[in-house]
Amino acid sequence: MAGRCFAVCSDPVTFRQHGYCPRMVWKRWLLPLGVIVLAGLYLILPAILLRWHLDQLVFTSSRSATTHEAQRFETSVGVDTTVLIRRYGAPSGRCAYFFPGQHGGMGTYERTLFPFLLESGTTIYAISYPGQDGARGRSHLVQLPDQVETAIRFVARTAGCEAGQRIFVGRSFGATVALLEAERLHPEGVIVDGLGADLAVVVRAWIARHTIFWGWQFLPIERILAAQRYAVGPMLTKLAPTPVAVFQGAADTVTPFSAAQAVASRHANVMFYPVAGGRHENSYVLARTAYLEVLHRMLASPRTHVVEHLALSNRSISATYRAPLNRPHRQSDRALLGQKGDAGMRC
């Protein structure tokens, strides 16, 4: 063995003096060093993406599907960047601004959400963020609240749906946007479903659904995201005079039920509706009856009266709405529930 090593060793003097061959020592450490480098990249890469490329992770441009709105308003909010708002239904004194999730999908909501809102006599103004469903440009988290506010104020002046007298409705990522805009524009009420308590919770839920990235759960995600966590707790605190209804699926693995319930329970103006068996993509369909009831109440009652009602009935939510949320579904409902949700990191 010594003879073979001496023959191939690039440093025979070292071999004679110390009894080892540098080339063989290097080969011995090559595999452990490779493992260490790969492990470092495995942990560093997501940290870099979350800290400096969050916009690319959250927003993906979507092609515009065929939609059937009555009117559309396109507002310029930057260089070759627009926010698109579609009107569904005839203009009336009852209207709601709708904030979609990160992937848009107005064509889907035309089938699954807007019909039963329109049946209630509510005019819908559905917002598409830059890069979504025909709106030009790309969305950026820092700029989006100002851009959406600009578009809503334009529509309020043009179409007469004043934000301060109307309802905001948000789904998934759009639930957070609806709360952000409610801070600025003070609607009569806010209805959301699939609410993420904050972005760190949503990211951890995504990691939990993808076992290959299991090790990422040990990253300090809260610190990495820093000011970009978009925690809804402080938003709800600032909205204390405004009634907020949260519909959350008990089987939601995208925006976890327990986190949403915990943050909602700390605010007297928030009514939390558990949706039995509801997943992230279908809770609003399962909760149709209670959803419409809350919408009617917010549109018909003064803000202070609604907040008082929410505070008084907060303890009996499950009992009050158990039957409507678990009612037998029509065949059309089953078709809607069979549709798959968006892929990727949903929020």
mmCIF file of N, CA and C in Angstrom, residues 20 23 52 66 80 85 93 102 141 180 201-202 222-223 235 263 278 304 313 320 327:
data_model
loop_
_atom_site.group_PDB
_atom_site.id
_atom_site.type_symbol
_atom_site.label_atom_id
_atom_site.label_comp_id
_atom_site.label_asym_id
_atom_site.label_seq_id
_atom_site.Cartn_x
_atom_site.Cartn_y
_atom_site.Cartn_z
ATOM 1 N N TYR A 20 1.728 10.306 5.090
ATOM 2 C CA TYR A 20 0.453 10.452 4.384
ATOM 3 C C TYR A 20 0.706 11.148 3.058
ATOM 4 N N ARG A 23 -2.476 14.116 -1.866
ATOM 5 C CA ARG A 23 -3.519 13.876 -2.858
ATOM 6 C C ARG A 23 -4.609 12.989 -2.289
ATOM 7 N N TRP A 52 -34.731 39.244 -1.647
ATOM 8 C CA TRP A 52 -34.501 40.185 -2.738
ATOM 9 C C TRP A 52 -35.309 39.897 -4.005
ATOM 10 N N THR A 66 -60.940 35.057 -21.734
ATOM 11 C CA THR A 66 -62.115 35.788 -22.199
ATOM 12 C C THR A 66 -63.011 36.115 -21.017
ATOM 13 N N ASP A 80 -45.970 52.169 -18.802
ATOM 14 C CA ASP A 80 -46.510 50.937 -19.393
ATOM 15 C C ASP A 80 -47.038 49.987 -18.314
ATOM 16 N N ILE A 85 -59.925 47.539 -13.950
ATOM 17 C CA ILE A 85 -61.105 47.259 -13.125
ATOM 18 C C ILE A 85 -62.281 46.976 -14.050
ATOM 19 N N GLY A 93 -76.790 51.526 -6.274
ATOM 20 C CA GLY A 93 -76.314 52.034 -4.993
ATOM 21 C C GLY A 93 -75.647 50.982 -4.142
ATOM 22 N N GLN A 102 -53.144 36.217 -5.988
ATOM 23 C CA GLN A 102 -51.921 36.591 -6.688
ATOM 24 C C GLN A 102 -51.934 36.226 -8.164
ATOM 25 N N LEU A 141 -44.805 44.426 -4.735
ATOM 26 C CA LEU A 141 -45.490 44.522 -3.450
ATOM 27 C C LEU A 141 -45.456 45.930 -2.866
ATOM 28 N N LEU A 180 -55.476 46.304 3.379
ATOM 29 C CA LEU A 180 -54.583 47.453 3.198
ATOM 30 C C LEU A 180 -55.336 48.653 2.620
ATOM 31 N N VAL A 201 -46.231 33.081 7.579
ATOM 32 C CA VAL A 201 -47.086 31.915 7.817
ATOM 33 C C VAL A 201 -47.384 31.205 6.501
ATOM 34 N N VAL A 202 -47.659 31.978 5.454
ATOM 35 C CA VAL A 202 -47.959 31.397 4.144
ATOM 36 C C VAL A 202 -46.740 30.669 3.582
ATOM 37 N N GLU A 222 -39.213 34.858 9.275
ATOM 38 C CA GLU A 222 -39.767 36.129 9.753
ATOM 39 C C GLU A 222 -38.733 37.252 9.648
ATOM 40 N N ARG A 223 -37.488 36.953 9.997
ATOM 41 C CA ARG A 223 -36.430 37.968 9.925
ATOM 42 C C ARG A 223 -36.026 38.239 8.479
ATOM 43 N N MET A 235 -53.234 45.594 10.728
ATOM 44 C CA MET A 235 -54.245 46.153 9.821
ATOM 45 C C MET A 235 -55.625 46.107 10.463
ATOM 46 N N VAL A 263 -55.527 35.265 14.773
ATOM 47 C CA VAL A 263 -55.419 36.712 14.582
ATOM 48 C C VAL A 263 -56.796 37.367 14.582
ATOM 49 N N GLY A 278 -63.747 23.132 4.103
ATOM 50 C CA GLY A 278 -63.357 24.076 3.065
ATOM 51 C C GLY A 278 -61.862 24.078 2.809
ATOM 52 N N THR A 304 -71.648 51.213 12.665
ATOM 53 C CA THR A 304 -71.593 50.986 14.111
ATOM 54 C C THR A 304 -72.527 49.868 14.531
ATOM 55 N N SER A 313 -72.392 38.564 18.757
ATOM 56 C CA SER A 313 -72.615 37.204 18.267
ATOM 57 C C SER A 313 -71.328 36.435 18.036
ATOM 58 N N THR A 320 -74.476 29.282 14.839
ATOM 59 C CA THR A 320 -75.385 30.063 14.013
ATOM 60 C C THR A 320 -75.284 29.677 12.543
ATOM 61 N N ARG A 327 -74.782 22.911 4.075
ATOM 62 C CA ARG A 327 -76.007 22.525 3.393
ATOM 63 C C ARG A 327 -75.687 21.618 2.214
#
